[in-house]
mmCIF file of C-alpha atoms in Angstrom:
data_model
loop_
_atom_site.group_PDB
_atom_site.id
_atom_site.type_symbol
_atom_site.label_atom_id
_atom_site.label_comp_id
_atom_site.label_asym_id
_atom_site.label_seq_id
_atom_site.Cartn_x
_atom_site.Cartn_y
_atom_site.Cartn_z
ATOM 1 C CA MET A 1 34.790 7.660 -2.367
ATOM 2 C CA THR A 2 33.515 8.304 1.178
ATOM 3 C CA LYS A 3 32.439 11.995 2.277
ATOM 4 C CA GLN A 4 35.435 12.359 4.519
ATOM 5 C CA LEU A 5 37.680 11.840 1.610
ATOM 6 C CA VAL A 6 35.742 14.161 -0.779
ATOM 7 C CA GLU A 7 35.931 16.810 1.779
ATOM 8 C CA ARG A 8 40.143 16.388 2.362
ATOM 9 C CA LYS A 9 40.692 16.801 -1.482
ATOM 10 C CA MET A 10 38.255 19.992 -1.720
ATOM 11 C CA MET A 11 40.149 21.525 1.216
ATOM 12 C CA THR A 12 43.374 20.422 -0.082
ATOM 13 C CA ALA A 13 42.726 22.081 -3.467
ATOM 14 C CA LEU A 14 41.258 24.960 -2.237
ATOM 15 C CA MET A 15 44.216 25.792 0.318
ATOM 16 C CA SER A 16 46.515 25.348 -2.456
ATOM 17 C CA SER A 17 44.836 27.738 -4.919
ATOM 18 C CA PRO A 18 46.193 31.157 -4.988
ATOM 19 C CA GLY A 19 43.230 33.074 -4.303
ATOM 20 C CA PHE A 20 42.714 31.025 -0.628
ATOM 21 C CA SER A 21 40.892 32.665 2.197
ATOM 22 C CA VAL A 22 38.557 32.174 5.128
ATOM 23 C CA CYS A 23 35.781 33.487 3.281
ATOM 24 C CA SER A 24 36.550 30.823 0.454
ATOM 25 C CA LEU A 25 36.490 28.197 3.086
ATOM 26 C CA PHE A 26 33.181 29.400 4.177
ATOM 27 C CA GLU A 27 31.506 29.397 0.545
ATOM 28 C CA CYS A 28 33.014 26.082 0.288
ATOM 29 C CA SER A 29 31.619 24.399 3.239
ATOM 30 C CA TYR A 30 28.039 26.205 2.371
ATOM 31 C CA PHE A 31 27.904 24.579 -0.876
ATOM 32 C CA TRP A 32 29.113 21.226 0.335
ATOM 33 C CA MET A 33 26.279 21.139 2.582
ATOM 34 C CA ILE A 34 23.788 22.391 0.238
ATOM 35 C CA ALA A 35 24.977 19.432 -2.254
ATOM 36 C CA THR A 36 24.715 16.928 0.626
ATOM 37 C CA MET A 37 21.510 17.687 1.844
ATOM 38 C CA ALA A 38 18.698 15.088 1.564
ATOM 39 C CA LEU A 39 16.628 14.979 -1.492
ATOM 40 C CA PRO A 40 13.070 16.469 -1.265
ATOM 41 C CA PRO A 41 10.081 14.110 -1.773
ATOM 42 C CA PRO A 42 9.390 12.894 -5.164
ATOM 43 C CA ASP A 43 6.277 13.701 -7.223
ATOM 44 C CA PRO A 44 4.141 10.752 -8.418
ATOM 45 C CA GLU A 45 5.121 8.861 -11.339
ATOM 46 C CA PHE A 46 1.927 9.387 -12.713
ATOM 47 C CA VAL A 47 -1.479 9.397 -11.709
ATOM 48 C CA LEU A 48 -4.819 7.257 -12.498
ATOM 49 C CA ARG A 49 -8.085 9.203 -12.984
ATOM 50 C CA GLY A 50 -11.272 7.879 -13.986
ATOM 51 C CA THR A 51 -12.698 6.041 -11.104
ATOM 52 C CA ALA A 52 -15.662 8.668 -10.633
ATOM 53 C CA ALA A 53 -15.708 8.143 -7.036
ATOM 54 C CA PRO A 54 -13.457 7.650 -3.919
ATOM 55 C CA VAL A 55 -11.226 5.115 -3.893
ATOM 56 C CA HIS A 56 -11.136 2.889 -0.909
ATOM 57 C CA THR A 57 -8.909 -0.099 -1.693
ATOM 58 C CA LEU A 58 -5.942 -0.786 -3.889
ATOM 59 C CA HIS A 59 -3.943 -4.296 -4.825
ATOM 60 C CA PHE A 60 -1.270 -5.014 -7.098
ATOM 61 C CA SER A 61 -0.612 -7.957 -9.155
ATOM 62 C CA CYS A 62 2.475 -7.861 -11.387
ATOM 63 C CA ARG A 63 3.801 -11.320 -11.595
ATOM 64 C CA GLY A 64 2.773 -14.845 -12.892
ATOM 65 C CA GLN A 65 3.099 -13.995 -16.490
ATOM 66 C CA GLU A 66 5.886 -13.749 -18.935
ATOM 67 C CA PRO A 67 6.492 -10.814 -19.797
ATOM 68 C CA GLU A 68 5.435 -9.322 -16.340
ATOM 69 C CA PHE A 69 2.373 -7.725 -17.298
ATOM 70 C CA PRO A 70 1.463 -4.946 -14.361
ATOM 71 C CA ILE A 71 -1.892 -4.421 -13.326
ATOM 72 C CA LEU A 72 -3.501 -2.581 -10.312
ATOM 73 C CA PHE A 73 -6.965 -3.282 -8.836
ATOM 74 C CA SER A 74 -8.936 -0.714 -7.317
ATOM 75 C CA GLY A 75 -12.628 -0.507 -5.410
ATOM 76 C CA SER A 76 -14.446 2.400 -5.237
ATOM 77 C CA ALA A 77 -17.343 3.596 -3.288
ATOM 78 C CA ASN A 78 -19.444 3.597 -6.461
ATOM 79 C CA GLY A 79 -19.499 -0.474 -6.066
ATOM 80 C CA LEU A 80 -16.918 -1.141 -8.881
ATOM 81 C CA VAL A 81 -13.890 -2.845 -9.123
ATOM 82 C CA GLN A 82 -11.572 -1.681 -11.804
ATOM 83 C CA ILE A 83 -8.664 -3.451 -13.533
ATOM 84 C CA TRP A 84 -5.815 -0.920 -14.800
ATOM 85 C CA ASN A 85 -3.154 -1.608 -17.131
ATOM 86 C CA LEU A 86 -0.059 -0.030 -15.820
ATOM 87 C CA LYS A 87 1.363 0.015 -19.080
ATOM 88 C CA THR A 88 -1.376 2.103 -20.740
ATOM 89 C CA HIS A 89 -2.419 3.753 -17.329
ATOM 90 C CA ARG A 90 -6.293 2.888 -18.297
ATOM 91 C CA VAL A 91 -8.811 0.818 -17.194
ATOM 92 C CA ASP A 92 -8.926 -2.860 -18.983
ATOM 93 C CA THR A 93 -11.968 -4.185 -16.944
ATOM 94 C CA THR A 94 -14.597 -2.864 -14.972
ATOM 95 C CA LEU A 95 -16.164 -5.585 -12.467
ATOM 96 C CA ASP A 96 -19.935 -4.633 -10.589
ATOM 97 C CA GLY A 97 -21.167 -7.183 -8.320
ATOM 98 C CA HIS A 98 -21.756 -5.195 -5.316
ATOM 99 C CA GLY A 99 -24.964 -3.439 -6.390
ATOM 100 C CA GLY A 100 -23.600 0.062 -6.239
ATOM 101 C CA LYS A 101 -22.365 -0.206 -2.801
ATOM 102 C CA SER A 102 -18.938 0.775 -1.720
ATOM 103 C CA VAL A 103 -15.843 -1.856 -2.328
ATOM 104 C CA TYR A 104 -13.477 -1.462 0.388
ATOM 105 C CA TRP A 105 -11.113 -4.477 -0.075
ATOM 106 C CA VAL A 106 -9.827 -6.532 -2.826
ATOM 107 C CA GLU A 107 -7.321 -9.467 -2.837
ATOM 108 C CA THR A 108 -6.242 -12.025 -5.335
ATOM 109 C CA ILE A 109 -5.564 -15.433 -4.965
ATOM 110 C CA ARG A 110 -4.373 -18.000 -7.417
ATOM 111 C CA GLY A 111 -2.289 -15.559 -9.043
ATOM 112 C CA ARG A 112 -4.629 -12.953 -11.016
ATOM 113 C CA ASP A 113 -7.027 -15.399 -11.875
ATOM 114 C CA GLU A 114 -9.501 -15.123 -8.858
ATOM 115 C CA LEU A 115 -10.341 -12.216 -6.984
ATOM 116 C CA LEU A 116 -11.844 -11.455 -3.565
ATOM 117 C CA SER A 117 -13.930 -8.328 -3.340
ATOM 118 C CA GLN A 118 -15.631 -6.990 -0.007
ATOM 119 C CA GLY A 119 -18.435 -4.582 -0.398
ATOM 120 C CA ARG A 120 -20.774 -2.607 1.953
ATOM 121 C CA ASP A 121 -23.742 -4.770 0.483
ATOM 122 C CA GLN A 122 -22.385 -7.046 3.285
ATOM 123 C CA LYS A 123 -21.199 -9.665 0.744
ATOM 124 C CA ILE A 124 -17.482 -10.887 -0.415
ATOM 125 C CA CYS A 125 -17.384 -11.963 -3.625
ATOM 126 C CA LEU A 126 -15.278 -14.602 -5.461
ATOM 127 C CA TRP A 127 -14.541 -13.759 -8.931
ATOM 128 C CA ASP A 128 -13.151 -15.643 -11.976
ATOM 129 C CA LEU A 129 -10.642 -13.759 -13.848
ATOM 130 C CA ALA A 130 -9.199 -16.539 -16.149
ATOM 131 C CA GLU A 131 -9.125 -16.033 -19.696
ATOM 132 C CA GLY A 132 -10.835 -12.692 -19.805
ATOM 133 C CA ARG A 133 -13.942 -13.908 -17.692
ATOM 134 C CA SER A 134 -15.381 -11.459 -15.156
ATOM 135 C CA MET A 135 -17.967 -13.444 -13.275
ATOM 136 C CA VAL A 136 -18.975 -14.159 -9.543
ATOM 137 C CA THR A 137 -18.419 -17.848 -8.925
ATOM 138 C CA ASP A 138 -19.010 -17.888 -5.033
ATOM 139 C CA SER A 139 -19.810 -15.559 -2.183
ATOM 140 C CA ILE A 140 -19.650 -15.265 1.595
ATOM 141 C CA SER A 141 -22.533 -13.386 3.542
ATOM 142 C CA MET A 142 -21.624 -10.868 6.346
ATOM 143 C CA ASP A 143 -23.769 -9.449 8.918
ATOM 144 C CA SER A 144 -21.142 -6.683 9.745
ATOM 145 C CA VAL A 145 -22.114 -3.006 8.418
ATOM 146 C CA GLY A 146 -18.987 -1.291 9.300
ATOM 147 C CA PHE A 147 -16.171 -0.120 6.899
ATOM 148 C CA CYS A 148 -13.581 -3.082 8.285
ATOM 149 C CA ARG A 149 -11.560 -4.636 5.755
ATOM 150 C CA CYS A 150 -11.297 -8.241 5.837
ATOM 151 C CA SER A 151 -7.609 -10.066 5.860
ATOM 152 C CA LEU A 152 -6.231 -12.901 3.842
ATOM 153 C CA LEU A 153 -3.542 -15.615 4.892
ATOM 154 C CA LYS A 154 -2.039 -18.132 2.796
ATOM 155 C CA MET A 155 -1.646 -21.283 5.177
ATOM 156 C CA ALA A 156 -0.651 -24.239 2.309
ATOM 157 C CA GLN A 157 -1.625 -24.405 -1.406
ATOM 158 C CA ASP A 158 -4.893 -23.599 -2.227
ATOM 159 C CA ARG A 159 -5.805 -23.151 1.536
ATOM 160 C CA TRP A 160 -6.286 -19.677 2.993
ATOM 161 C CA LEU A 161 -7.925 -18.037 6.308
ATOM 162 C CA ILE A 162 -9.598 -15.069 6.454
ATOM 163 C CA ALA A 163 -10.511 -12.876 9.285
ATOM 164 C CA MET A 164 -13.514 -10.847 9.031
ATOM 165 C CA PRO A 165 -16.149 -8.964 11.455
ATOM 166 C CA ALA A 166 -18.510 -11.085 13.174
ATOM 167 C CA ASN A 167 -22.211 -11.138 14.202
ATOM 168 C CA ASP A 168 -21.394 -9.318 17.350
ATOM 169 C CA PRO A 169 -19.915 -5.938 16.919
ATOM 170 C CA ASP A 170 -16.640 -6.613 18.930
ATOM 171 C CA GLU A 171 -15.857 -10.031 17.692
ATOM 172 C CA VAL A 172 -13.927 -11.311 14.638
ATOM 173 C CA GLN A 173 -14.492 -14.532 12.786
ATOM 174 C CA VAL A 174 -11.912 -16.422 11.154
ATOM 175 C CA LEU A 175 -12.894 -18.884 8.259
ATOM 176 C CA GLU A 176 -11.129 -21.509 6.065
ATOM 177 C CA LEU A 177 -11.164 -21.147 2.502
ATOM 178 C CA PRO A 178 -12.333 -22.503 0.128
ATOM 179 C CA SER A 179 -14.391 -24.819 2.402
ATOM 180 C CA LYS A 180 -15.711 -21.553 4.335
ATOM 181 C CA THR A 181 -15.430 -23.651 7.355
ATOM 182 C CA SER A 182 -15.220 -21.553 10.787
ATOM 183 C CA VAL A 183 -12.040 -21.831 12.376
ATOM 184 C CA CYS A 184 -12.473 -19.664 15.313
ATOM 185 C CA THR A 185 -14.232 -16.605 16.939
ATOM 186 C CA LEU A 186 -11.776 -13.989 18.487
ATOM 187 C CA LYS A 187 -13.798 -12.308 21.429
ATOM 188 C CA PRO A 188 -12.765 -9.240 23.627
ATOM 189 C CA GLU A 189 -11.684 -10.157 27.286
ATOM 190 C CA ALA A 190 -14.410 -10.573 30.154
ATOM 191 C CA GLY A 191 -15.849 -6.553 30.805
ATOM 192 C CA ALA A 192 -13.622 -5.095 28.173
ATOM 193 C CA LYS A 193 -15.574 -3.030 25.647
ATOM 194 C CA LEU A 194 -13.405 -2.734 22.677
ATOM 195 C CA GLY A 195 -15.982 -1.362 20.365
ATOM 196 C CA MET A 196 -16.315 -2.288 16.724
ATOM 197 C CA PRO A 197 -13.126 -3.651 14.882
ATOM 198 C CA MET A 198 -12.089 -1.024 12.442
ATOM 199 C CA CYS A 199 -8.867 -2.897 10.722
ATOM 200 C CA LEU A 200 -7.849 -6.638 10.666
ATOM 201 C CA LYS A 201 -4.540 -8.245 9.988
ATOM 202 C CA LEU A 202 -3.509 -11.791 9.609
ATOM 203 C CA TRP A 203 0.052 -11.665 10.659
ATOM 204 C CA GLN A 204 2.927 -14.592 11.679
ATOM 205 C CA VAL A 205 5.175 -12.067 13.479
ATOM 206 C CA HIS A 206 4.058 -9.579 15.999
ATOM 207 C CA LYS A 207 5.405 -5.546 17.191
ATOM 208 C CA THR A 208 3.648 -2.963 18.302
ATOM 209 C CA HIS A 209 4.736 0.780 17.261
ATOM 210 C CA GLU A 210 3.084 3.820 18.080
ATOM 211 C CA LEU A 211 2.669 6.674 15.440
ATOM 212 C CA ILE A 212 2.461 10.117 16.143
ATOM 213 C CA ASN A 213 0.062 11.018 13.197
ATOM 214 C CA SER A 214 -3.527 10.141 14.271
ATOM 215 C CA GLY A 215 -6.035 9.279 11.720
ATOM 216 C CA ILE A 216 -4.384 6.431 9.628
ATOM 217 C CA SER A 217 -6.385 4.773 7.168
ATOM 218 C CA ASP A 218 -4.203 2.049 5.670
ATOM 219 C CA VAL A 219 -0.931 0.605 6.505
ATOM 220 C CA THR A 220 1.182 -1.449 3.992
ATOM 221 C CA ILE A 221 4.661 -2.933 3.884
ATOM 222 C CA ARG A 222 7.100 -3.166 0.910
ATOM 223 C CA GLN A 223 7.954 -6.879 0.213
ATOM 224 C CA ASP A 224 11.515 -6.454 0.984
ATOM 225 C CA ARG A 225 10.480 -5.265 4.411
ATOM 226 C CA LYS A 226 12.565 -2.546 4.625
ATOM 227 C CA ILE A 227 9.782 0.499 4.521
ATOM 228 C CA LEU A 228 6.474 1.065 5.150
ATOM 229 C CA ALA A 229 3.759 3.603 4.151
ATOM 230 C CA THR A 230 0.637 4.671 6.059
ATOM 231 C CA ALA A 231 -2.549 6.607 4.504
ATOM 232 C CA GLY A 232 -3.196 9.634 6.459
ATOM 233 C CA TRP A 233 -6.884 11.581 7.074
ATOM 234 C CA ASP A 234 -4.809 14.679 6.879
ATOM 235 C CA TYR A 235 -4.308 14.042 2.836
ATOM 236 C CA ARG A 236 -0.732 12.678 3.013
ATOM 237 C CA ILE A 237 1.253 9.737 2.554
ATOM 238 C CA ARG A 238 3.804 9.079 5.340
ATOM 239 C CA ILE A 239 7.128 6.574 4.483
ATOM 240 C CA PHE A 240 8.814 4.830 7.437
ATOM 241 C CA GLY A 241 11.920 2.752 7.832
ATOM 242 C CA TRP A 242 10.506 -0.834 9.032
ATOM 243 C CA LYS A 243 13.066 -1.681 11.775
ATOM 244 C CA LYS A 244 13.154 1.329 13.876
ATOM 245 C CA MET A 245 10.121 3.108 12.205
ATOM 246 C CA LYS A 246 12.307 6.221 11.145
ATOM 247 C CA PRO A 247 10.107 8.868 9.564
ATOM 248 C CA LEU A 248 11.969 8.740 6.053
ATOM 249 C CA ALA A 249 9.467 11.011 3.758
ATOM 250 C CA VAL A 250 5.923 12.763 3.916
ATOM 251 C CA LEU A 251 4.225 12.515 0.324
ATOM 252 C CA ASP A 252 2.003 15.490 -0.306
ATOM 253 C CA PHE A 253 -0.165 15.381 -3.531
ATOM 254 C CA HIS A 254 -3.821 14.521 -2.897
ATOM 255 C CA THR A 255 -6.597 17.014 -1.482
ATOM 256 C CA ALA A 256 -8.649 14.942 0.247
ATOM 257 C CA THR A 257 -8.071 11.691 2.807
ATOM 258 C CA VAL A 258 -6.012 9.184 1.395
ATOM 259 C CA HIS A 259 -7.685 6.018 2.348
ATOM 260 C CA CYS A 260 -5.443 3.295 0.921
ATOM 261 C CA VAL A 261 -1.996 2.323 0.146
ATOM 262 C CA SER A 262 -0.299 -0.602 -1.662
ATOM 263 C CA PHE A 263 3.147 -1.635 -2.836
ATOM 264 C CA SER A 264 3.644 -3.520 -5.939
ATOM 265 C CA ASP A 265 4.977 -6.943 -6.160
ATOM 266 C CA HIS A 266 7.190 -6.624 -9.143
ATOM 267 C CA SER A 267 10.088 -9.121 -9.469
ATOM 268 C CA SER A 268 12.756 -6.362 -9.784
ATOM 269 C CA PRO A 269 12.946 -4.365 -6.444
ATOM 270 C CA SER A 270 13.908 -1.278 -8.913
ATOM 271 C CA GLU A 271 10.448 -1.521 -10.506
ATOM 272 C CA ARG A 272 8.690 -1.745 -7.362
ATOM 273 C CA LEU A 273 6.019 1.097 -6.956
ATOM 274 C CA LEU A 274 3.679 2.655 -4.293
ATOM 275 C CA ALA A 275 -0.314 3.219 -5.153
ATOM 276 C CA ALA A 276 -2.488 5.576 -2.761
ATOM 277 C CA GLY A 277 -6.113 6.045 -3.258
ATOM 278 C CA SER A 278 -8.049 9.034 -2.194
ATOM 279 C CA LYS A 279 -11.273 10.465 -1.574
ATOM 280 C CA ASP A 280 -10.358 12.930 -4.210
ATOM 281 C CA HIS A 281 -11.172 9.908 -6.770
ATOM 282 C CA ARG A 282 -7.318 10.014 -8.041
ATOM 283 C CA ILE A 283 -4.759 7.270 -7.425
ATOM 284 C CA SER A 284 -1.375 8.228 -7.158
ATOM 285 C CA ILE A 285 1.566 5.999 -8.414
ATOM 286 C CA TRP A 286 4.913 6.477 -6.665
ATOM 287 C CA SER A 287 8.788 5.176 -7.443
ATOM 288 C CA LEU A 288 10.240 5.160 -3.972
ATOM 289 C CA TYR A 289 12.934 2.516 -4.265
ATOM 290 C CA ASN A 290 15.936 4.510 -4.996
ATOM 291 C CA GLN A 291 14.915 7.659 -2.810
ATOM 292 C CA THR A 292 14.525 5.676 0.361
#
């Protein structure tokens, strides 16, 4: 039933009542306005605690097994990668391969059997997680000491491109995996002084949008490409419509900088979640599908 039809039915019922007055009409309009106002932002579905350090990166893996067994990878400033069971809200496995240096990027390849983790120890580790294992089987050395996360793009079966900060502070290197062959080095135009790259994303369509809120730590796009989320230095998570970048919601829960955001890859759209990791040591989990 459309809003207009509901309004007509309400007006007809109201005017036919014995006590109809202009005052009654005003009250009816007021209560209809209140009833149709936008819903307030939701609270987190639940909160994960126990990282014992600021959370710098998050990555979901919810598919690939039957029945689905959703897990969340987190990387923290204490050098640990933790694998969270989203059914129990607890850590199942802790990976320690970066010598206590901050982990600020994680990504799965080949389902959830292999994991890449990037740390401030200037190393990218490849973890074997199949059949309960948790061992580093390979690594890539980096010369950059910044906080710029790598970016991974799948090109074909068992073949990826990985972009990372290069030796020179204003350049980006692209390698092919698993061979580690150099594909290219991206350099600024002659005379340009762009400085050290702070974030990277390998992407096959290109658009540019200007956000009015400065201080964005991370951006993630939901799988259906309808909404995106940003992690803010102002402790907030902002939700936007993808096509026109229309602001949809501001999620206010954390008490320090939000470093990272990630959408889950559940098969069922209604089950998809948003996770946000913060300097306050907490990971908030949100359900936004129905609200937005």
